[in-house]
């Protein structure tokens, strides 16, 4: 399954690394195209079997999957310049470019297309990846899920839910990182070394996620388990609520959807 990735920026590079670490598409079947050399060299240094080029058209020759990991405003120009085959599958990472718009830029509007929104943790095989499909078979949809489930968790959703889910899963990783940063700052103020504080908080966040993912539970149930009456945790929880913590998170996610 030869796969061409156009764009080796933060997201394109992360997808290339995630795919190369997986078992479904070998690194030797991945070719990455990018205008500058530096990022390509970094990828090939990590995965010597991975192929690189500056020529987008060269990259897509013989490719079953074409992953467009360029900025949204570049999508039209990139697609219009490619000589696509009808059986090739387009996979767009460009936020905000819907299927109807993509269909105007390809030679055959009925081509099979996917939109995916991973987050940057895909390079660590821990992404939350959103997938929507157009003109895809059930087998093709399952293949996309299988590929991206190797890099974390993938979910197939209707395209109309993309904006809301992106604000939670893709933008949301930044909000989680902001919590880690803020908790670190508190730890440093209390005399904890920054690296120690970062490891403590990061592991706590990872543990919280595992509790939710691995058990038939709910955040409120897990919070209750650590909130002893009269204890220190409930004091902190109440302080968060007094300062508008829940509202701030809700407002941030809703703002990201606009």
PDB file of C-alpha atoms in Angstrom:
ATOM      1  CA  UNK A   1       0.000   0.000   0.000  1.00  0.00           C
ATOM      2  CA  UNK A   2       2.245   2.752  -1.308  1.00  0.00           C
ATOM      3  CA  UNK A   3       1.432   5.962   0.545  1.00  0.00           C
ATOM      4  CA  UNK A   4       2.414   9.476  -0.496  1.00  0.00           C
ATOM      5  CA  UNK A   5       2.456  12.235   2.104  1.00  0.00           C
ATOM      6  CA  UNK A   6       2.544  15.752   0.703  1.00  0.00           C
ATOM      7  CA  UNK A   7       3.941  18.072   3.361  1.00  0.00           C
ATOM      8  CA  UNK A   8       6.500  17.300   6.058  1.00  0.00           C
ATOM      9  CA  UNK A   9       5.547  19.974   8.573  1.00  0.00           C
ATOM     10  CA  UNK A  10       4.416  19.307  12.136  1.00  0.00           C
ATOM     11  CA  UNK A  11       1.409  17.222  11.112  1.00  0.00           C
ATOM     12  CA  UNK A  12       2.791  15.637   7.946  1.00  0.00           C
ATOM     13  CA  UNK A  13       5.987  14.669   9.737  1.00  0.00           C
ATOM     14  CA  UNK A  14       4.048  13.264  12.691  1.00  0.00           C
ATOM     15  CA  UNK A  15       1.840  11.168  10.409  1.00  0.00           C
ATOM     16  CA  UNK A  16       4.885   9.870   8.540  1.00  0.00           C
ATOM     17  CA  UNK A  17       6.532   8.843  11.815  1.00  0.00           C
ATOM     18  CA  UNK A  18       3.364   7.199  13.091  1.00  0.00           C
ATOM     19  CA  UNK A  19       2.810   5.250   9.865  1.00  0.00           C
ATOM     20  CA  UNK A  20       6.440   4.137   9.758  1.00  0.00           C
ATOM     21  CA  UNK A  21       6.222   2.850  13.337  1.00  0.00           C
ATOM     22  CA  UNK A  22       3.058   0.866  12.568  1.00  0.00           C
ATOM     23  CA  UNK A  23       2.826  -2.588  11.019  1.00  0.00           C
ATOM     24  CA  UNK A  24       0.267  -2.065   8.237  1.00  0.00           C
ATOM     25  CA  UNK A  25       2.259   0.200   5.897  1.00  0.00           C
ATOM     26  CA  UNK A  26       6.022  -0.461   5.895  1.00  0.00           C
ATOM     27  CA  UNK A  27       8.355   2.545   5.850  1.00  0.00           C
ATOM     28  CA  UNK A  28       9.611   1.452   2.421  1.00  0.00           C
ATOM     29  CA  UNK A  29       6.093   2.063   1.035  1.00  0.00           C
ATOM     30  CA  UNK A  30       5.981   5.635   2.348  1.00  0.00           C
ATOM     31  CA  UNK A  31       7.207   8.595   0.307  1.00  0.00           C
ATOM     32  CA  UNK A  32       7.131  12.148   1.674  1.00  0.00           C
ATOM     33  CA  UNK A  33       7.249  15.268  -0.489  1.00  0.00           C
ATOM     34  CA  UNK A  34       8.244  18.677   0.852  1.00  0.00           C
ATOM     35  CA  UNK A  35       9.691  21.843  -0.723  1.00  0.00           C
ATOM     36  CA  UNK A  36      12.544  22.198   1.792  1.00  0.00           C
ATOM     37  CA  UNK A  37      15.161  19.553   2.514  1.00  0.00           C
ATOM     38  CA  UNK A  38      15.692  19.818   6.272  1.00  0.00           C
ATOM     39  CA  UNK A  39      12.516  18.112   7.451  1.00  0.00           C
ATOM     40  CA  UNK A  40      12.902  15.388   4.832  1.00  0.00           C
ATOM     41  CA  UNK A  41      16.422  14.658   6.025  1.00  0.00           C
ATOM     42  CA  UNK A  42      15.184  14.381   9.618  1.00  0.00           C
ATOM     43  CA  UNK A  43      12.536  11.841   8.613  1.00  0.00           C
ATOM     44  CA  UNK A  44      14.938   9.736   6.557  1.00  0.00           C
ATOM     45  CA  UNK A  45      17.497   9.777   9.345  1.00  0.00           C
ATOM     46  CA  UNK A  46      14.881   8.230  11.652  1.00  0.00           C
ATOM     47  CA  UNK A  47      13.503   5.829   9.040  1.00  0.00           C
ATOM     48  CA  UNK A  48      16.153   5.099   6.367  1.00  0.00           C
ATOM     49  CA  UNK A  49      13.728   2.997   4.288  1.00  0.00           C
ATOM     50  CA  UNK A  50      11.315   5.939   3.936  1.00  0.00           C
ATOM     51  CA  UNK A  51      11.544   7.732   0.576  1.00  0.00           C
ATOM     52  CA  UNK A  52      11.716  11.505   0.122  1.00  0.00           C
ATOM     53  CA  UNK A  53      11.271  13.932  -2.765  1.00  0.00           C
ATOM     54  CA  UNK A  54      10.637  17.592  -3.612  1.00  0.00           C
ATOM     55  CA  UNK A  55       8.291  16.644  -6.457  1.00  0.00           C
ATOM     56  CA  UNK A  56       4.631  16.109  -5.491  1.00  0.00           C
ATOM     57  CA  UNK A  57       3.810  14.412  -8.785  1.00  0.00           C
ATOM     58  CA  UNK A  58       6.727  12.006  -8.385  1.00  0.00           C
ATOM     59  CA  UNK A  59       5.479  11.180  -4.894  1.00  0.00           C
ATOM     60  CA  UNK A  60       1.998  10.121  -6.024  1.00  0.00           C
ATOM     61  CA  UNK A  61       3.070   7.852  -8.886  1.00  0.00           C
ATOM     62  CA  UNK A  62       1.800   4.396  -8.005  1.00  0.00           C
ATOM     63  CA  UNK A  63       0.455   5.572  -4.634  1.00  0.00           C
ATOM     64  CA  UNK A  64      -2.768   4.024  -3.368  1.00  0.00           C
ATOM     65  CA  UNK A  65      -3.138   6.654  -0.648  1.00  0.00           C
ATOM     66  CA  UNK A  66      -2.313  10.358  -1.033  1.00  0.00           C
ATOM     67  CA  UNK A  67      -2.216  12.190   2.294  1.00  0.00           C
ATOM     68  CA  UNK A  68      -2.487  15.960   1.935  1.00  0.00           C
ATOM     69  CA  UNK A  69      -0.771  17.453   4.978  1.00  0.00           C
ATOM     70  CA  UNK A  70      -0.480  21.037   3.784  1.00  0.00           C
ATOM     71  CA  UNK A  71      -2.085  24.247   5.006  1.00  0.00           C
ATOM     72  CA  UNK A  72      -5.744  24.664   3.972  1.00  0.00           C
ATOM     73  CA  UNK A  73      -4.998  27.589   1.646  1.00  0.00           C
ATOM     74  CA  UNK A  74      -2.528  25.439  -0.300  1.00  0.00           C
ATOM     75  CA  UNK A  75      -4.906  22.515  -0.931  1.00  0.00           C
ATOM     76  CA  UNK A  76      -6.423  23.908  -4.138  1.00  0.00           C
ATOM     77  CA  UNK A  77      -3.065  24.606  -5.772  1.00  0.00           C
ATOM     78  CA  UNK A  78      -1.558  21.282  -4.738  1.00  0.00           C
ATOM     79  CA  UNK A  79      -4.498  19.193  -5.986  1.00  0.00           C
ATOM     80  CA  UNK A  80      -4.879  21.094  -9.248  1.00  0.00           C
ATOM     81  CA  UNK A  81      -1.233  20.410 -10.117  1.00  0.00           C
ATOM     82  CA  UNK A  82      -1.437  16.644  -9.513  1.00  0.00           C
ATOM     83  CA  UNK A  83      -2.239  14.139 -12.262  1.00  0.00           C
ATOM     84  CA  UNK A  84      -4.453  11.876 -10.204  1.00  0.00           C
ATOM     85  CA  UNK A  85      -5.779   8.436 -11.073  1.00  0.00           C
ATOM     86  CA  UNK A  86      -9.427   7.615 -10.383  1.00  0.00           C
ATOM     87  CA  UNK A  87      -8.569   4.699  -8.073  1.00  0.00           C
ATOM     88  CA  UNK A  88      -6.258   6.728  -5.858  1.00  0.00           C
ATOM     89  CA  UNK A  89      -7.612   7.609  -2.431  1.00  0.00           C
ATOM     90  CA  UNK A  90      -7.318  11.182  -1.215  1.00  0.00           C
ATOM     91  CA  UNK A  91      -6.794  11.698   2.524  1.00  0.00           C
ATOM     92  CA  UNK A  92      -6.950  15.344   3.569  1.00  0.00           C
ATOM     93  CA  UNK A  93      -5.642  16.664   6.876  1.00  0.00           C
ATOM     94  CA  UNK A  94      -6.622  20.251   6.064  1.00  0.00           C
ATOM     95  CA  UNK A  95      -9.046  21.566   8.687  1.00  0.00           C
ATOM     96  CA  UNK A  96     -12.008  23.473   7.333  1.00  0.00           C
ATOM     97  CA  UNK A  97     -11.825  22.132   3.754  1.00  0.00           C
ATOM     98  CA  UNK A  98     -14.919  19.974   3.364  1.00  0.00           C
ATOM     99  CA  UNK A  99     -15.572  17.196   0.861  1.00  0.00           C
ATOM    100  CA  UNK A 100     -17.651  19.403  -1.442  1.00  0.00           C
ATOM    101  CA  UNK A 101     -14.765  21.836  -1.776  1.00  0.00           C
ATOM    102  CA  UNK A 102     -12.200  19.051  -2.243  1.00  0.00           C
ATOM    103  CA  UNK A 103     -14.348  17.558  -5.007  1.00  0.00           C
ATOM    104  CA  UNK A 104     -13.914  20.740  -7.066  1.00  0.00           C
ATOM    105  CA  UNK A 105     -10.135  20.353  -7.061  1.00  0.00           C
ATOM    106  CA  UNK A 106      -9.867  16.749  -8.304  1.00  0.00           C
ATOM    107  CA  UNK A 107     -10.447  15.453 -11.837  1.00  0.00           C
ATOM    108  CA  UNK A 108     -13.211  13.077 -10.760  1.00  0.00           C
ATOM    109  CA  UNK A 109     -15.541  14.369  -7.998  1.00  0.00           C
ATOM    110  CA  UNK A 110     -16.598  10.809  -7.174  1.00  0.00           C
ATOM    111  CA  UNK A 111     -13.095   9.768  -6.103  1.00  0.00           C
ATOM    112  CA  UNK A 112     -12.847   8.107  -2.723  1.00  0.00           C
ATOM    113  CA  UNK A 113     -11.854  10.673  -0.121  1.00  0.00           C
ATOM    114  CA  UNK A 114     -11.205  10.751   3.585  1.00  0.00           C
ATOM    115  CA  UNK A 115     -10.788  13.666   5.923  1.00  0.00           C
ATOM    116  CA  UNK A 116      -8.699  12.965   8.987  1.00  0.00           C
ATOM    117  CA  UNK A 117      -7.887  15.125  11.963  1.00  0.00           C
ATOM    118  CA  UNK A 118      -5.195  13.579  14.151  1.00  0.00           C
ATOM    119  CA  UNK A 119      -3.390  15.407  16.917  1.00  0.00           C
ATOM    120  CA  UNK A 120       0.364  15.746  17.256  1.00  0.00           C
ATOM    121  CA  UNK A 121       0.572  12.751  19.616  1.00  0.00           C
ATOM    122  CA  UNK A 122       0.331  10.611  16.477  1.00  0.00           C
ATOM    123  CA  UNK A 123       4.147  10.608  16.408  1.00  0.00           C
ATOM    124  CA  UNK A 124       4.011   8.836  19.807  1.00  0.00           C
ATOM    125  CA  UNK A 125       1.307   6.421  18.615  1.00  0.00           C
ATOM    126  CA  UNK A 126      -1.168   8.089  21.008  1.00  0.00           C
ATOM    127  CA  UNK A 127      -3.276  10.289  18.727  1.00  0.00           C
ATOM    128  CA  UNK A 128      -7.009  10.798  18.870  1.00  0.00           C
ATOM    129  CA  UNK A 129      -7.750  10.685  15.143  1.00  0.00           C
ATOM    130  CA  UNK A 130     -11.087  11.706  13.650  1.00  0.00           C
ATOM    131  CA  UNK A 131     -12.065  10.205  10.289  1.00  0.00           C
ATOM    132  CA  UNK A 132     -14.853  11.069   7.843  1.00  0.00           C
ATOM    133  CA  UNK A 133     -15.377   9.367   4.472  1.00  0.00           C
ATOM    134  CA  UNK A 134     -16.865  10.111   1.049  1.00  0.00           C
ATOM    135  CA  UNK A 135     -17.525   7.453  -1.602  1.00  0.00           C
ATOM    136  CA  UNK A 136     -15.697   4.871   0.504  1.00  0.00           C
ATOM    137  CA  UNK A 137     -16.600   1.219   0.954  1.00  0.00           C
ATOM    138  CA  UNK A 138     -16.979  -0.325   4.394  1.00  0.00           C
ATOM    139  CA  UNK A 139     -13.717  -2.172   3.764  1.00  0.00           C
ATOM    140  CA  UNK A 140     -11.901   1.076   2.994  1.00  0.00           C
ATOM    141  CA  UNK A 141     -13.333   2.719   6.094  1.00  0.00           C
ATOM    142  CA  UNK A 142     -12.226  -0.231   8.219  1.00  0.00           C
ATOM    143  CA  UNK A 143      -8.738  -0.056   6.725  1.00  0.00           C
ATOM    144  CA  UNK A 144      -8.474   3.621   7.678  1.00  0.00           C
ATOM    145  CA  UNK A 145      -9.584   2.773  11.211  1.00  0.00           C
ATOM    146  CA  UNK A 146      -7.086  -0.085  11.413  1.00  0.00           C
ATOM    147  CA  UNK A 147      -4.225   2.142  10.204  1.00  0.00           C
ATOM    148  CA  UNK A 148      -4.917   5.010  12.572  1.00  0.00           C
ATOM    149  CA  UNK A 149      -5.916   2.842  15.534  1.00  0.00           C
ATOM    150  CA  UNK A 150      -2.297   1.692  15.501  1.00  0.00           C
ATOM    151  CA  UNK A 151      -1.391   5.279  16.275  1.00  0.00           C
ATOM    152  CA  UNK A 152      -3.737   5.731  19.211  1.00  0.00           C
ATOM    153  CA  UNK A 153      -7.508   5.762  18.888  1.00  0.00           C
ATOM    154  CA  UNK A 154      -9.428   6.472  15.675  1.00  0.00           C
ATOM    155  CA  UNK A 155     -13.138   7.197  15.323  1.00  0.00           C
ATOM    156  CA  UNK A 156     -15.285   7.372  12.204  1.00  0.00           C
ATOM    157  CA  UNK A 157     -17.685  10.306  12.474  1.00  0.00           C
ATOM    158  CA  UNK A 158     -20.061  12.208  10.141  1.00  0.00           C
ATOM    159  CA  UNK A 159     -18.390  15.161   8.447  1.00  0.00           C
ATOM    160  CA  UNK A 160     -20.872  17.590  10.000  1.00  0.00           C
ATOM    161  CA  UNK A 161     -19.494  16.702  13.456  1.00  0.00           C
ATOM    162  CA  UNK A 162     -15.907  17.467  12.458  1.00  0.00           C
ATOM    163  CA  UNK A 163     -15.725  21.008  13.808  1.00  0.00           C
ATOM    164  CA  UNK A 164     -17.047  20.079  17.259  1.00  0.00           C
ATOM    165  CA  UNK A 165     -14.916  16.954  17.550  1.00  0.00           C
ATOM    166  CA  UNK A 166     -11.800  18.751  16.304  1.00  0.00           C
ATOM    167  CA  UNK A 167     -12.141  21.359  19.039  1.00  0.00           C
ATOM    168  CA  UNK A 168     -12.237  18.563  21.623  1.00  0.00           C
ATOM    169  CA  UNK A 169      -9.629  16.169  20.244  1.00  0.00           C
ATOM    170  CA  UNK A 170      -7.179  18.193  18.159  1.00  0.00           C
ATOM    171  CA  UNK A 171      -7.331  21.606  19.839  1.00  0.00           C
ATOM    172  CA  UNK A 172      -8.025  19.807  23.101  1.00  0.00           C
ATOM    173  CA  UNK A 173      -4.514  18.387  23.378  1.00  0.00           C
ATOM    174  CA  UNK A 174      -3.240  21.959  23.746  1.00  0.00           C
ATOM    175  CA  UNK A 175      -5.651  22.554  26.629  1.00  0.00           C
ATOM    176  CA  UNK A 176      -4.428  19.426  28.397  1.00  0.00           C
ATOM    177  CA  UNK A 177      -0.830  20.582  27.883  1.00  0.00           C
ATOM    178  CA  UNK A 178      -1.800  23.971  29.296  1.00  0.00           C
ATOM    179  CA  UNK A 179      -3.033  22.229  32.448  1.00  0.00           C
ATOM    180  CA  UNK A 180       0.294  20.377  32.712  1.00  0.00           C
ATOM    181  CA  UNK A 181       2.154  23.659  32.317  1.00  0.00           C
ATOM    182  CA  UNK A 182       0.020  25.404  34.944  1.00  0.00           C
ATOM    183  CA  UNK A 183       0.367  22.535  37.437  1.00  0.00           C
ATOM    184  CA  UNK A 184       4.130  22.585  36.879  1.00  0.00           C
ATOM    185  CA  UNK A 185       4.208  26.284  37.696  1.00  0.00           C
ATOM    186  CA  UNK A 186       2.401  25.594  40.960  1.00  0.00           C
ATOM    187  CA  UNK A 187       4.871  22.844  41.797  1.00  0.00           C
ATOM    188  CA  UNK A 188       7.860  25.066  41.050  1.00  0.00           C
ATOM    189  CA  UNK A 189       6.436  27.785  43.309  1.00  0.00           C
ATOM    190  CA  UNK A 190       6.190  25.155  46.060  1.00  0.00           C
ATOM    191  CA  UNK A 191       9.824  24.173  45.633  1.00  0.00           C
ATOM    192  CA  UNK A 192       9.663  21.257  43.156  1.00  0.00           C
ATOM    193  CA  UNK A 193      12.274  21.115  40.400  1.00  0.00           C
ATOM    194  CA  UNK A 194      10.690  21.813  36.977  1.00  0.00           C
ATOM    195  CA  UNK A 195      11.596  18.456  35.411  1.00  0.00           C
ATOM    196  CA  UNK A 196      10.313  16.570  38.446  1.00  0.00           C
ATOM    197  CA  UNK A 197       7.097  18.588  38.446  1.00  0.00           C
ATOM    198  CA  UNK A 198       6.594  17.927  34.734  1.00  0.00           C
ATOM    199  CA  UNK A 199       7.033  14.160  35.119  1.00  0.00           C
ATOM    200  CA  UNK A 200       4.668  14.007  38.106  1.00  0.00           C
ATOM    201  CA  UNK A 201       1.904  15.948  36.388  1.00  0.00           C
ATOM    202  CA  UNK A 202       2.315  14.251  33.002  1.00  0.00           C
ATOM    203  CA  UNK A 203       2.058  10.811  34.603  1.00  0.00           C
ATOM    204  CA  UNK A 204      -0.998  11.910  36.582  1.00  0.00           C
ATOM    205  CA  UNK A 205      -2.677  13.045  33.361  1.00  0.00           C
ATOM    206  CA  UNK A 206      -1.730   9.786  31.647  1.00  0.00           C
ATOM    207  CA  UNK A 207      -3.091   7.798  34.588  1.00  0.00           C
ATOM    208  CA  UNK A 208      -6.363   9.718  34.572  1.00  0.00           C
ATOM    209  CA  UNK A 209      -6.786   8.984  30.866  1.00  0.00           C
ATOM    210  CA  UNK A 210      -6.085   5.277  31.396  1.00  0.00           C
ATOM    211  CA  UNK A 211      -8.708   5.094  34.145  1.00  0.00           C
ATOM    212  CA  UNK A 212     -11.327   6.414  31.728  1.00  0.00           C
ATOM    213  CA  UNK A 213     -10.193   4.427  28.681  1.00  0.00           C
ATOM    214  CA  UNK A 214      -9.754   1.082  30.409  1.00  0.00           C
ATOM    215  CA  UNK A 215     -12.775   0.979  32.691  1.00  0.00           C
ATOM    216  CA  UNK A 216     -16.535   1.338  32.469  1.00  0.00           C
ATOM    217  CA  UNK A 217     -16.484   4.520  34.502  1.00  0.00           C
ATOM    218  CA  UNK A 218     -17.015   8.287  34.368  1.00  0.00           C
ATOM    219  CA  UNK A 219     -14.835  11.240  35.426  1.00  0.00           C
ATOM    220  CA  UNK A 220     -17.233  12.146  38.242  1.00  0.00           C
ATOM    221  CA  UNK A 221     -16.992   8.602  39.655  1.00  0.00           C
ATOM    222  CA  UNK A 222     -13.193   8.725  39.660  1.00  0.00           C
ATOM    223  CA  UNK A 223     -13.178  12.214  41.197  1.00  0.00           C
ATOM    224  CA  UNK A 224     -15.439  11.004  44.019  1.00  0.00           C
ATOM    225  CA  UNK A 225     -12.955   8.225  44.798  1.00  0.00           C
ATOM    226  CA  UNK A 226     -10.232  10.723  45.710  1.00  0.00           C
ATOM    227  CA  UNK A 227     -12.410  13.360  47.362  1.00  0.00           C
ATOM    228  CA  UNK A 228     -12.446  12.273  50.997  1.00  0.00           C
ATOM    229  CA  UNK A 229     -14.927  14.303  53.089  1.00  0.00           C
ATOM    230  CA  UNK A 230     -13.001  17.132  54.666  1.00  0.00           C
ATOM    231  CA  UNK A 231      -9.893  16.135  52.676  1.00  0.00           C
ATOM    232  CA  UNK A 232      -7.427  18.167  50.668  1.00  0.00           C
ATOM    233  CA  UNK A 233      -8.608  17.094  47.195  1.00  0.00           C
ATOM    234  CA  UNK A 234     -12.175  18.364  47.611  1.00  0.00           C
ATOM    235  CA  UNK A 235     -10.759  21.677  48.772  1.00  0.00           C
ATOM    236  CA  UNK A 236      -8.800  21.950  45.558  1.00  0.00           C
ATOM    237  CA  UNK A 237     -11.766  20.840  43.436  1.00  0.00           C
ATOM    238  CA  UNK A 238     -13.998  23.468  45.046  1.00  0.00           C
ATOM    239  CA  UNK A 239     -11.341  26.125  44.474  1.00  0.00           C
ATOM    240  CA  UNK A 240     -11.226  25.183  40.786  1.00  0.00           C
ATOM    241  CA  UNK A 241     -14.994  25.596  40.562  1.00  0.00           C
ATOM    242  CA  UNK A 242     -14.909  28.925  42.441  1.00  0.00           C
ATOM    243  CA  UNK A 243     -12.409  30.158  39.838  1.00  0.00           C
ATOM    244  CA  UNK A 244     -14.547  29.012  36.898  1.00  0.00           C
ATOM    245  CA  UNK A 245     -12.432  26.036  35.843  1.00  0.00           C
ATOM    246  CA  UNK A 246     -15.256  24.036  34.246  1.00  0.00           C
ATOM    247  CA  UNK A 247     -16.685  27.073  32.480  1.00  0.00           C
ATOM    248  CA  UNK A 248     -13.236  28.044  31.185  1.00  0.00           C
ATOM    249  CA  UNK A 249     -12.746  24.604  29.592  1.00  0.00           C
ATOM    250  CA  UNK A 250     -16.231  24.590  28.071  1.00  0.00           C
ATOM    251  CA  UNK A 251     -15.761  28.109  26.707  1.00  0.00           C
ATOM    252  CA  UNK A 252     -12.349  27.274  25.243  1.00  0.00           C
ATOM    253  CA  UNK A 253     -13.643  24.212  23.402  1.00  0.00           C
ATOM    254  CA  UNK A 254     -16.711  26.067  22.099  1.00  0.00           C
ATOM    255  CA  UNK A 255     -14.519  28.968  20.972  1.00  0.00           C
ATOM    256  CA  UNK A 256     -12.317  26.552  19.017  1.00  0.00           C
ATOM    257  CA  UNK A 257     -15.361  25.337  17.079  1.00  0.00           C
ATOM    258  CA  UNK A 258     -16.208  28.768  15.701  1.00  0.00           C
TER     259      UNK A 258
END
